């Protein structure tokens, strides 16, 4: 039947809940059941959504309000006044509801595990039963073990002397024996704690050969000229050659350590071998020169240089003897470990004096590359 009418008013208010057209998922509500339905609109705090709940006393249906911004068209209800022939269009919403199924209560994992083991013991195969028995034997009562540990710990006696931290300064460990109570500067360090007597004699017996060697280091040449005119010149030249041999070893690439061992000290193979073993560490990949060993070698060189220079040393000149980057700051640090302090007028010049200063504090070491 065709009905004519005039649309008088259109009501669209998306901000408010409009009349709801309910669609039931997987079904259709019968007229007899519709009379029994009760409904209500609620707010789901967990999902922050408006929810419609309906129930007929046996089944609960639930559905969430659709997002109006995602609807491409409006669903409109047409209300027709037969007397006047006028029509009002009112926005409606289509909500879909579905039955809420009963949820199984959450199970405790431990209870489920016990049930599973009981089923395995009752209905499992021999292999499953054996595995279940082994698993049960391996289970640990945490509370019992914790109590046992607490009882054991409470009976342990601690010697407080063992708790005293024992920190050894590696830089100080690199020093030869040092007599800080010495009254003469000559007695602070012993020469033979660095150079064994037999090796020193070997070098002294080769003074003429040493003097024929070509040396380009300014420190070496200046020191050699100075000690030739001083007492015990032969002994001092032998010490200078030992210093030069140590520096030669520090400058030698590790890959050439085996091939060029004799080049460390051309005067004496014994001295070369001694320097190789004293100022390096052996490893599966060959000889290594870690930072601590390199510092030890430089400390010994500084002490020996002080001995042959009247216990006064120009660190800048000494640094020119060493190949590679070695700044004045590092040399001053090593000299401080030795006990030699810079003079007031020239920080490059250090002197060893008595009484000796207090032992140096722990020196922080950064990461360095192995040379």
mmCIF file of C-alpha atoms in Angstrom:
data_model
loop_
_atom_site.group_PDB
_atom_site.id
_atom_site.type_symbol
_atom_site.label_atom_id
_atom_site.label_comp_id
_atom_site.label_asym_id
_atom_site.label_seq_id
_atom_site.Cartn_x
_atom_site.Cartn_y
_atom_site.Cartn_z
ATOM 1 C CA UNK A 1 0.000 0.000 0.000
ATOM 2 C CA UNK A 2 1.379 3.343 -1.031
ATOM 3 C CA UNK A 3 1.299 6.126 1.560
ATOM 4 C CA UNK A 4 2.122 9.701 0.738
ATOM 5 C CA UNK A 5 3.603 12.009 3.334
ATOM 6 C CA UNK A 6 5.663 15.102 3.866
ATOM 7 C CA UNK A 7 8.908 14.978 5.877
ATOM 8 C CA UNK A 8 8.452 17.661 8.442
ATOM 9 C CA UNK A 9 11.449 17.094 10.728
ATOM 10 C CA UNK A 10 14.772 15.218 10.718
ATOM 11 C CA UNK A 11 16.386 14.448 14.082
ATOM 12 C CA UNK A 12 20.112 13.549 14.024
ATOM 13 C CA UNK A 13 21.982 13.613 17.324
ATOM 14 C CA UNK A 14 25.085 11.375 17.112
ATOM 15 C CA UNK A 15 26.298 12.586 20.507
ATOM 16 C CA UNK A 16 23.375 10.891 22.255
ATOM 17 C CA UNK A 17 22.198 7.309 22.318
ATOM 18 C CA UNK A 18 19.425 7.059 19.733
ATOM 19 C CA UNK A 19 16.646 4.494 19.462
ATOM 20 C CA UNK A 20 18.320 1.092 19.144
ATOM 21 C CA UNK A 21 17.543 -1.555 16.546
ATOM 22 C CA UNK A 22 18.832 -4.835 17.965
ATOM 23 C CA UNK A 23 20.215 -7.579 15.731
ATOM 24 C CA UNK A 24 20.726 -10.973 17.380
ATOM 25 C CA UNK A 25 23.819 -12.844 16.247
ATOM 26 C CA UNK A 26 23.026 -16.169 14.581
ATOM 27 C CA UNK A 27 19.309 -15.926 15.211
ATOM 28 C CA UNK A 28 16.095 -13.969 15.361
ATOM 29 C CA UNK A 29 13.974 -13.160 18.398
ATOM 30 C CA UNK A 30 10.476 -14.597 18.363
ATOM 31 C CA UNK A 31 7.530 -12.409 19.254
ATOM 32 C CA UNK A 32 6.666 -14.556 22.278
ATOM 33 C CA UNK A 33 10.203 -14.213 23.644
ATOM 34 C CA UNK A 34 10.332 -10.482 22.993
ATOM 35 C CA UNK A 35 7.749 -9.854 25.705
ATOM 36 C CA UNK A 36 9.998 -11.582 28.285
ATOM 37 C CA UNK A 37 13.127 -9.616 27.424
ATOM 38 C CA UNK A 38 14.525 -7.085 29.856
ATOM 39 C CA UNK A 39 17.264 -4.701 28.827
ATOM 40 C CA UNK A 40 19.605 -2.117 30.258
ATOM 41 C CA UNK A 41 22.432 0.132 29.128
ATOM 42 C CA UNK A 42 25.660 0.085 31.124
ATOM 43 C CA UNK A 43 29.256 1.335 30.912
ATOM 44 C CA UNK A 44 32.113 -1.160 30.649
ATOM 45 C CA UNK A 45 34.976 0.459 32.586
ATOM 46 C CA UNK A 46 37.618 -1.980 31.334
ATOM 47 C CA UNK A 47 36.920 -1.294 27.661
ATOM 48 C CA UNK A 48 35.517 2.208 28.230
ATOM 49 C CA UNK A 49 32.507 1.408 26.043
ATOM 50 C CA UNK A 50 28.731 1.571 26.336
ATOM 51 C CA UNK A 51 27.227 -1.902 26.546
ATOM 52 C CA UNK A 52 23.663 -3.150 26.039
ATOM 53 C CA UNK A 53 22.622 -6.141 28.140
ATOM 54 C CA UNK A 54 19.429 -8.129 27.500
ATOM 55 C CA UNK A 55 18.080 -11.200 29.239
ATOM 56 C CA UNK A 56 15.016 -13.428 29.059
ATOM 57 C CA UNK A 57 15.740 -15.009 32.439
ATOM 58 C CA UNK A 58 17.750 -17.854 30.949
ATOM 59 C CA UNK A 59 20.200 -16.386 28.454
ATOM 60 C CA UNK A 60 22.056 -13.096 28.686
ATOM 61 C CA UNK A 61 22.802 -11.192 25.489
ATOM 62 C CA UNK A 62 25.399 -8.494 25.263
ATOM 63 C CA UNK A 63 26.522 -6.004 22.643
ATOM 64 C CA UNK A 64 28.658 -2.865 22.444
ATOM 65 C CA UNK A 65 27.627 0.415 20.899
ATOM 66 C CA UNK A 66 29.012 0.778 17.359
ATOM 67 C CA UNK A 67 31.296 3.673 16.594
ATOM 68 C CA UNK A 68 29.151 6.334 14.856
ATOM 69 C CA UNK A 69 32.191 7.772 13.085
ATOM 70 C CA UNK A 70 32.728 4.499 11.239
ATOM 71 C CA UNK A 71 29.163 4.271 9.908
ATOM 72 C CA UNK A 72 28.921 5.264 6.242
ATOM 73 C CA UNK A 73 25.166 5.974 6.392
ATOM 74 C CA UNK A 74 22.539 6.832 8.978
ATOM 75 C CA UNK A 75 19.794 4.390 9.888
ATOM 76 C CA UNK A 76 16.576 6.400 10.148
ATOM 77 C CA UNK A 77 13.194 5.583 11.682
ATOM 78 C CA UNK A 78 10.221 7.145 9.842
ATOM 79 C CA UNK A 79 7.323 8.116 12.183
ATOM 80 C CA UNK A 80 4.174 8.820 10.125
ATOM 81 C CA UNK A 81 1.180 10.794 11.409
ATOM 82 C CA UNK A 82 -1.779 9.381 9.502
ATOM 83 C CA UNK A 83 -4.020 12.310 10.347
ATOM 84 C CA UNK A 84 -1.715 15.100 9.205
ATOM 85 C CA UNK A 85 0.317 13.045 6.745
ATOM 86 C CA UNK A 86 3.532 14.439 8.157
ATOM 87 C CA UNK A 87 6.651 12.318 8.741
ATOM 88 C CA UNK A 88 9.492 12.701 11.229
ATOM 89 C CA UNK A 89 12.845 11.034 10.513
ATOM 90 C CA UNK A 90 14.746 10.082 13.671
ATOM 91 C CA UNK A 91 18.271 8.685 13.682
ATOM 92 C CA UNK A 92 18.526 5.114 14.998
ATOM 93 C CA UNK A 93 21.443 2.830 15.858
ATOM 94 C CA UNK A 94 21.953 -0.807 14.925
ATOM 95 C CA UNK A 95 23.477 -2.809 17.759
ATOM 96 C CA UNK A 96 24.451 -6.436 17.479
ATOM 97 C CA UNK A 97 24.164 -8.625 20.545
ATOM 98 C CA UNK A 98 25.407 -12.138 21.172
ATOM 99 C CA UNK A 99 24.759 -14.623 23.959
ATOM 100 C CA UNK A 100 27.232 -14.566 26.819
ATOM 101 C CA UNK A 101 28.579 -18.074 27.290
ATOM 102 C CA UNK A 102 29.494 -19.355 30.734
ATOM 103 C CA UNK A 103 33.235 -19.144 31.337
ATOM 104 C CA UNK A 104 35.174 -21.932 32.919
ATOM 105 C CA UNK A 105 36.747 -20.634 36.141
ATOM 106 C CA UNK A 106 40.473 -19.970 35.913
ATOM 107 C CA UNK A 107 42.481 -22.941 37.037
ATOM 108 C CA UNK A 108 45.526 -22.922 39.169
ATOM 109 C CA UNK A 109 48.545 -24.205 37.247
ATOM 110 C CA UNK A 110 49.667 -26.265 40.194
ATOM 111 C CA UNK A 111 46.249 -27.945 40.511
ATOM 112 C CA UNK A 112 46.167 -28.643 36.779
ATOM 113 C CA UNK A 113 49.644 -30.122 36.989
ATOM 114 C CA UNK A 114 48.627 -32.435 39.825
ATOM 115 C CA UNK A 115 45.562 -33.554 37.882
ATOM 116 C CA UNK A 116 47.666 -34.247 34.812
ATOM 117 C CA UNK A 117 50.147 -36.330 36.786
ATOM 118 C CA UNK A 118 47.292 -38.296 38.353
ATOM 119 C CA UNK A 119 45.905 -39.046 34.889
ATOM 120 C CA UNK A 120 49.363 -40.072 33.670
ATOM 121 C CA UNK A 121 49.796 -42.466 36.600
ATOM 122 C CA UNK A 122 46.366 -43.986 36.043
ATOM 123 C CA UNK A 123 46.011 -44.176 32.276
ATOM 124 C CA UNK A 124 49.485 -43.518 30.884
ATOM 125 C CA UNK A 125 51.781 -46.003 29.201
ATOM 126 C CA UNK A 126 54.739 -47.527 31.022
ATOM 127 C CA UNK A 127 57.035 -44.901 29.585
ATOM 128 C CA UNK A 128 54.716 -42.060 30.640
ATOM 129 C CA UNK A 129 54.267 -43.541 34.117
ATOM 130 C CA UNK A 130 58.040 -43.885 34.572
ATOM 131 C CA UNK A 131 58.616 -40.311 33.394
ATOM 132 C CA UNK A 132 55.886 -39.045 35.757
ATOM 133 C CA UNK A 133 57.480 -40.832 38.722
ATOM 134 C CA UNK A 134 60.888 -39.354 37.891
ATOM 135 C CA UNK A 135 59.372 -35.869 37.637
ATOM 136 C CA UNK A 136 57.677 -36.212 41.045
ATOM 137 C CA UNK A 137 60.976 -37.284 42.629
ATOM 138 C CA UNK A 138 62.695 -34.217 41.191
ATOM 139 C CA UNK A 139 60.094 -31.797 42.554
ATOM 140 C CA UNK A 140 61.514 -29.578 45.287
ATOM 141 C CA UNK A 141 59.639 -28.175 48.218
ATOM 142 C CA UNK A 142 60.765 -24.550 48.043
ATOM 143 C CA UNK A 143 59.775 -23.706 51.601
ATOM 144 C CA UNK A 144 61.658 -26.708 53.000
ATOM 145 C CA UNK A 145 64.816 -25.856 51.046
ATOM 146 C CA UNK A 146 64.601 -22.198 52.081
ATOM 147 C CA UNK A 147 64.305 -23.140 55.735
ATOM 148 C CA UNK A 148 67.236 -25.539 55.391
ATOM 149 C CA UNK A 149 69.388 -22.798 53.841
ATOM 150 C CA UNK A 150 68.463 -20.323 56.567
ATOM 151 C CA UNK A 151 69.424 -22.863 59.240
ATOM 152 C CA UNK A 152 72.752 -23.554 57.516
ATOM 153 C CA UNK A 153 73.632 -19.885 57.056
ATOM 154 C CA UNK A 154 72.794 -19.056 60.655
ATOM 155 C CA UNK A 155 75.446 -21.547 61.815
ATOM 156 C CA UNK A 156 78.238 -20.147 59.620
ATOM 157 C CA UNK A 157 80.847 -18.104 61.480
ATOM 158 C CA UNK A 158 82.462 -15.263 59.548
ATOM 159 C CA UNK A 159 85.999 -14.131 60.261
ATOM 160 C CA UNK A 160 85.833 -10.346 59.958
ATOM 161 C CA UNK A 161 89.498 -10.215 59.027
ATOM 162 C CA UNK A 162 88.571 -11.960 55.781
ATOM 163 C CA UNK A 163 86.204 -9.111 54.959
ATOM 164 C CA UNK A 164 88.980 -6.522 54.919
ATOM 165 C CA UNK A 165 89.521 -5.485 51.302
ATOM 166 C CA UNK A 166 93.006 -6.226 50.033
ATOM 167 C CA UNK A 167 93.742 -4.022 47.047
ATOM 168 C CA UNK A 168 97.176 -4.043 45.530
ATOM 169 C CA UNK A 169 98.135 -1.113 43.344
ATOM 170 C CA UNK A 170 99.398 -2.739 40.153
ATOM 171 C CA UNK A 171 101.663 0.231 39.457
ATOM 172 C CA UNK A 172 103.315 -0.153 42.866
ATOM 173 C CA UNK A 173 103.631 -3.885 42.223
ATOM 174 C CA UNK A 174 105.689 -3.057 39.114
ATOM 175 C CA UNK A 175 108.335 -1.374 41.282
ATOM 176 C CA UNK A 176 111.479 -3.208 42.327
ATOM 177 C CA UNK A 177 112.053 -3.343 46.112
ATOM 178 C CA UNK A 178 112.028 0.244 47.370
ATOM 179 C CA UNK A 179 113.637 1.391 50.644
ATOM 180 C CA UNK A 180 111.537 4.427 51.520
ATOM 181 C CA UNK A 181 113.368 4.836 54.826
ATOM 182 C CA UNK A 182 116.759 5.228 53.158
ATOM 183 C CA UNK A 183 118.890 8.184 54.258
ATOM 184 C CA UNK A 184 120.951 8.153 51.041
ATOM 185 C CA UNK A 185 119.311 8.405 47.644
ATOM 186 C CA UNK A 186 121.692 5.720 46.354
ATOM 187 C CA UNK A 187 120.116 3.228 48.786
ATOM 188 C CA UNK A 188 116.490 3.709 47.675
ATOM 189 C CA UNK A 189 116.742 1.205 44.820
ATOM 190 C CA UNK A 190 119.220 -1.591 44.201
ATOM 191 C CA UNK A 191 120.647 -1.831 40.691
ATOM 192 C CA UNK A 192 120.796 -5.613 40.774
ATOM 193 C CA UNK A 193 117.049 -5.894 41.479
ATOM 194 C CA UNK A 194 116.638 -4.746 37.881
ATOM 195 C CA UNK A 195 119.813 -5.956 36.156
ATOM 196 C CA UNK A 196 121.299 -9.244 37.411
ATOM 197 C CA UNK A 197 125.007 -9.054 38.244
ATOM 198 C CA UNK A 198 126.088 -11.561 35.588
ATOM 199 C CA UNK A 199 124.271 -9.678 32.822
ATOM 200 C CA UNK A 200 125.760 -6.374 33.972
ATOM 201 C CA UNK A 201 129.244 -7.897 33.828
ATOM 202 C CA UNK A 202 128.518 -9.221 30.339
ATOM 203 C CA UNK A 203 127.591 -5.741 29.151
ATOM 204 C CA UNK A 204 130.613 -4.157 30.860
ATOM 205 C CA UNK A 205 132.910 -6.571 29.047
ATOM 206 C CA UNK A 206 131.554 -5.320 25.714
ATOM 207 C CA UNK A 207 131.988 -1.560 26.260
ATOM 208 C CA UNK A 208 134.217 -1.107 23.208
ATOM 209 C CA UNK A 209 131.683 -2.880 21.005
ATOM 210 C CA UNK A 210 128.813 -0.859 22.491
ATOM 211 C CA UNK A 211 130.577 2.415 21.673
ATOM 212 C CA UNK A 212 130.874 1.383 18.021
ATOM 213 C CA UNK A 213 127.107 0.917 17.654
ATOM 214 C CA UNK A 214 125.249 3.625 15.769
ATOM 215 C CA UNK A 215 122.572 5.225 17.942
ATOM 216 C CA UNK A 216 120.344 8.045 16.730
ATOM 217 C CA UNK A 217 118.439 8.809 19.917
ATOM 218 C CA UNK A 218 119.247 12.271 21.271
ATOM 219 C CA UNK A 219 118.728 11.044 24.835
ATOM 220 C CA UNK A 220 121.147 8.162 24.304
ATOM 221 C CA UNK A 221 123.855 10.321 22.699
ATOM 222 C CA UNK A 222 123.650 13.120 25.290
ATOM 223 C CA UNK A 223 123.643 10.674 28.197
ATOM 224 C CA UNK A 224 126.574 8.750 26.720
ATOM 225 C CA UNK A 225 128.656 11.930 26.389
ATOM 226 C CA UNK A 226 127.834 12.947 29.964
ATOM 227 C CA UNK A 227 128.645 9.618 31.627
ATOM 228 C CA UNK A 228 131.952 9.151 29.790
ATOM 229 C CA UNK A 229 133.383 11.958 31.879
ATOM 230 C CA UNK A 230 131.882 10.683 35.166
ATOM 231 C CA UNK A 231 133.107 8.066 37.674
ATOM 232 C CA UNK A 232 132.220 4.422 36.968
ATOM 233 C CA UNK A 233 131.657 5.287 33.330
ATOM 234 C CA UNK A 234 131.871 1.673 32.110
ATOM 235 C CA UNK A 235 129.183 0.566 34.544
ATOM 236 C CA UNK A 236 126.936 3.465 33.547
ATOM 237 C CA UNK A 237 127.426 2.769 29.823
ATOM 238 C CA UNK A 238 126.389 -0.851 30.454
ATOM 239 C CA UNK A 239 123.250 0.391 32.259
ATOM 240 C CA UNK A 240 122.493 2.787 29.391
ATOM 241 C CA UNK A 241 122.786 -0.102 26.923
ATOM 242 C CA UNK A 242 120.342 -2.117 29.036
ATOM 243 C CA UNK A 243 117.868 0.820 28.972
ATOM 244 C CA UNK A 244 118.239 1.097 25.209
ATOM 245 C CA UNK A 245 117.645 -2.653 24.827
ATOM 246 C CA UNK A 246 114.398 -2.475 26.830
ATOM 247 C CA UNK A 247 113.137 0.387 24.662
ATOM 248 C CA UNK A 248 114.144 -1.555 21.529
ATOM 249 C CA UNK A 249 112.038 -4.471 22.745
ATOM 250 C CA UNK A 250 109.037 -2.208 23.431
ATOM 251 C CA UNK A 251 109.293 -0.872 19.874
ATOM 252 C CA UNK A 252 109.631 -4.313 18.274
ATOM 253 C CA UNK A 253 106.410 -5.729 16.700
ATOM 254 C CA UNK A 254 105.231 -8.810 18.594
ATOM 255 C CA UNK A 255 104.951 -10.819 15.393
ATOM 256 C CA UNK A 256 108.740 -10.466 15.002
ATOM 257 C CA UNK A 257 109.541 -11.421 18.606
ATOM 258 C CA UNK A 258 110.912 -14.869 17.729
ATOM 259 C CA UNK A 259 112.748 -13.877 14.568
ATOM 260 C CA UNK A 260 114.374 -10.715 15.906
ATOM 261 C CA UNK A 261 115.095 -11.626 19.534
ATOM 262 C CA UNK A 262 118.817 -11.049 19.041
ATOM 263 C CA UNK A 263 118.136 -7.522 17.805
ATOM 264 C CA UNK A 264 116.867 -6.534 21.256
ATOM 265 C CA UNK A 265 120.443 -6.397 22.491
ATOM 266 C CA UNK A 266 123.019 -7.091 19.738
ATOM 267 C CA UNK A 267 125.754 -7.090 22.368
ATOM 268 C CA UNK A 268 124.470 -10.125 24.275
ATOM 269 C CA UNK A 269 121.916 -12.853 23.408
ATOM 270 C CA UNK A 270 121.565 -13.550 27.142
ATOM 271 C CA UNK A 271 120.466 -9.960 27.800
ATOM 272 C CA UNK A 272 118.028 -10.174 24.872
ATOM 273 C CA UNK A 273 116.442 -13.333 26.271
ATOM 274 C CA UNK A 274 116.240 -11.885 29.787
ATOM 275 C CA UNK A 275 114.480 -8.729 28.559
ATOM 276 C CA UNK A 276 112.090 -10.803 26.432
ATOM 277 C CA UNK A 277 111.075 -12.983 29.389
ATOM 278 C CA UNK A 278 110.965 -10.170 31.971
ATOM 279 C CA UNK A 279 108.987 -7.613 29.997
ATOM 280 C CA UNK A 280 106.377 -9.796 28.300
ATOM 281 C CA UNK A 281 104.007 -12.626 29.170
ATOM 282 C CA UNK A 282 103.667 -15.919 27.375
ATOM 283 C CA UNK A 283 100.334 -17.018 25.920
ATOM 284 C CA UNK A 284 98.969 -19.637 23.553
ATOM 285 C CA UNK A 285 99.240 -17.136 20.703
ATOM 286 C CA UNK A 286 102.799 -16.104 21.565
ATOM 287 C CA UNK A 287 104.366 -13.274 23.552
ATOM 288 C CA UNK A 288 102.168 -10.375 24.721
ATOM 289 C CA UNK A 289 102.948 -6.967 26.215
ATOM 290 C CA UNK A 290 99.918 -5.890 28.251
ATOM 291 C CA UNK A 291 99.748 -2.368 29.656
ATOM 292 C CA UNK A 292 100.953 -3.475 33.099
ATOM 293 C CA UNK A 293 104.096 -5.104 31.658
ATOM 294 C CA UNK A 294 104.821 -2.085 29.484
ATOM 295 C CA UNK A 295 104.489 0.220 32.506
ATOM 296 C CA UNK A 296 106.829 -2.040 34.453
ATOM 297 C CA UNK A 297 109.458 -1.752 31.707
ATOM 298 C CA UNK A 298 109.163 2.048 31.596
ATOM 299 C CA UNK A 299 109.369 2.318 35.389
ATOM 300 C CA UNK A 300 112.583 0.274 35.395
ATOM 301 C CA UNK A 301 113.997 2.460 32.618
ATOM 302 C CA UNK A 302 113.219 5.624 34.600
ATOM 303 C CA UNK A 303 114.923 4.236 37.718
ATOM 304 C CA UNK A 304 118.019 3.197 35.757
ATOM 305 C CA UNK A 305 118.132 6.572 33.985
ATOM 306 C CA UNK A 306 118.018 8.346 37.353
ATOM 307 C CA UNK A 307 120.896 6.187 38.605
ATOM 308 C CA UNK A 308 123.219 7.151 35.743
ATOM 309 C CA UNK A 309 122.167 10.832 35.662
ATOM 310 C CA UNK A 310 122.776 11.851 39.258
ATOM 311 C CA UNK A 311 119.138 11.059 40.172
ATOM 312 C CA UNK A 312 117.929 13.907 37.984
ATOM 313 C CA UNK A 313 116.090 13.215 34.713
ATOM 314 C CA UNK A 314 114.649 15.296 31.874
ATOM 315 C CA UNK A 315 111.435 13.395 31.079
ATOM 316 C CA UNK A 316 110.855 15.151 27.783
ATOM 317 C CA UNK A 317 114.309 14.117 26.579
ATOM 318 C CA UNK A 318 113.789 10.617 27.977
ATOM 319 C CA UNK A 319 110.476 10.352 26.091
ATOM 320 C CA UNK A 320 112.260 10.948 22.776
ATOM 321 C CA UNK A 321 113.957 7.586 23.278
ATOM 322 C CA UNK A 322 110.624 5.742 23.130
ATOM 323 C CA UNK A 323 108.857 5.012 19.854
ATOM 324 C CA UNK A 324 105.130 5.726 19.822
ATOM 325 C CA UNK A 325 102.837 8.131 21.602
ATOM 326 C CA UNK A 326 103.922 8.647 25.177
ATOM 327 C CA UNK A 327 103.081 12.063 26.571
ATOM 328 C CA UNK A 328 104.725 13.981 29.370
ATOM 329 C CA UNK A 329 101.662 13.449 31.569
ATOM 330 C CA UNK A 330 102.107 9.678 31.443
ATOM 331 C CA UNK A 331 105.827 9.925 32.174
ATOM 332 C CA UNK A 332 105.140 12.207 35.162
ATOM 333 C CA UNK A 333 102.670 9.636 36.470
ATOM 334 C CA UNK A 334 105.257 6.852 36.220
ATOM 335 C CA UNK A 335 107.931 9.069 37.788
ATOM 336 C CA UNK A 336 105.592 9.803 40.704
ATOM 337 C CA UNK A 337 105.201 6.048 41.227
ATOM 338 C CA UNK A 338 108.983 5.737 41.325
ATOM 339 C CA UNK A 339 109.137 8.573 43.867
ATOM 340 C CA UNK A 340 110.770 11.159 41.593
ATOM 341 C CA UNK A 341 109.050 14.533 41.859
ATOM 342 C CA UNK A 342 109.139 17.442 39.377
ATOM 343 C CA UNK A 343 111.142 20.518 40.274
ATOM 344 C CA UNK A 344 109.443 23.857 40.947
ATOM 345 C CA UNK A 345 111.013 25.659 38.014
ATOM 346 C CA UNK A 346 110.674 22.949 35.361
ATOM 347 C CA UNK A 347 108.035 20.211 35.464
ATOM 348 C CA UNK A 348 109.887 18.276 32.782
ATOM 349 C CA UNK A 349 112.780 17.767 35.191
ATOM 350 C CA UNK A 350 112.230 15.207 37.987
ATOM 351 C CA UNK A 351 114.498 14.355 40.918
ATOM 352 C CA UNK A 352 114.707 11.444 43.310
ATOM 353 C CA UNK A 353 115.371 12.700 46.843
ATOM 354 C CA UNK A 354 115.336 11.523 50.418
ATOM 355 C CA UNK A 355 113.299 11.386 52.499
ATOM 356 C CA UNK A 356 111.017 9.640 50.049
ATOM 357 C CA UNK A 357 107.416 10.825 49.620
ATOM 358 C CA UNK A 358 104.587 8.579 50.779
ATOM 359 C CA UNK A 359 103.603 5.630 48.604
ATOM 360 C CA UNK A 360 101.454 6.632 45.600
ATOM 361 C CA UNK A 361 97.703 6.025 45.701
ATOM 362 C CA UNK A 362 95.892 3.669 43.382
ATOM 363 C CA UNK A 363 96.132 4.828 39.773
ATOM 364 C CA UNK A 364 93.045 4.380 37.607
ATOM 365 C CA UNK A 365 93.830 2.487 34.450
ATOM 366 C CA UNK A 366 91.869 2.926 31.281
ATOM 367 C CA UNK A 367 91.672 0.518 28.378
ATOM 368 C CA UNK A 368 94.782 0.347 26.263
ATOM 369 C CA UNK A 369 95.781 -1.581 23.222
ATOM 370 C CA UNK A 370 98.315 -4.366 23.643
ATOM 371 C CA UNK A 371 101.541 -3.484 21.889
#
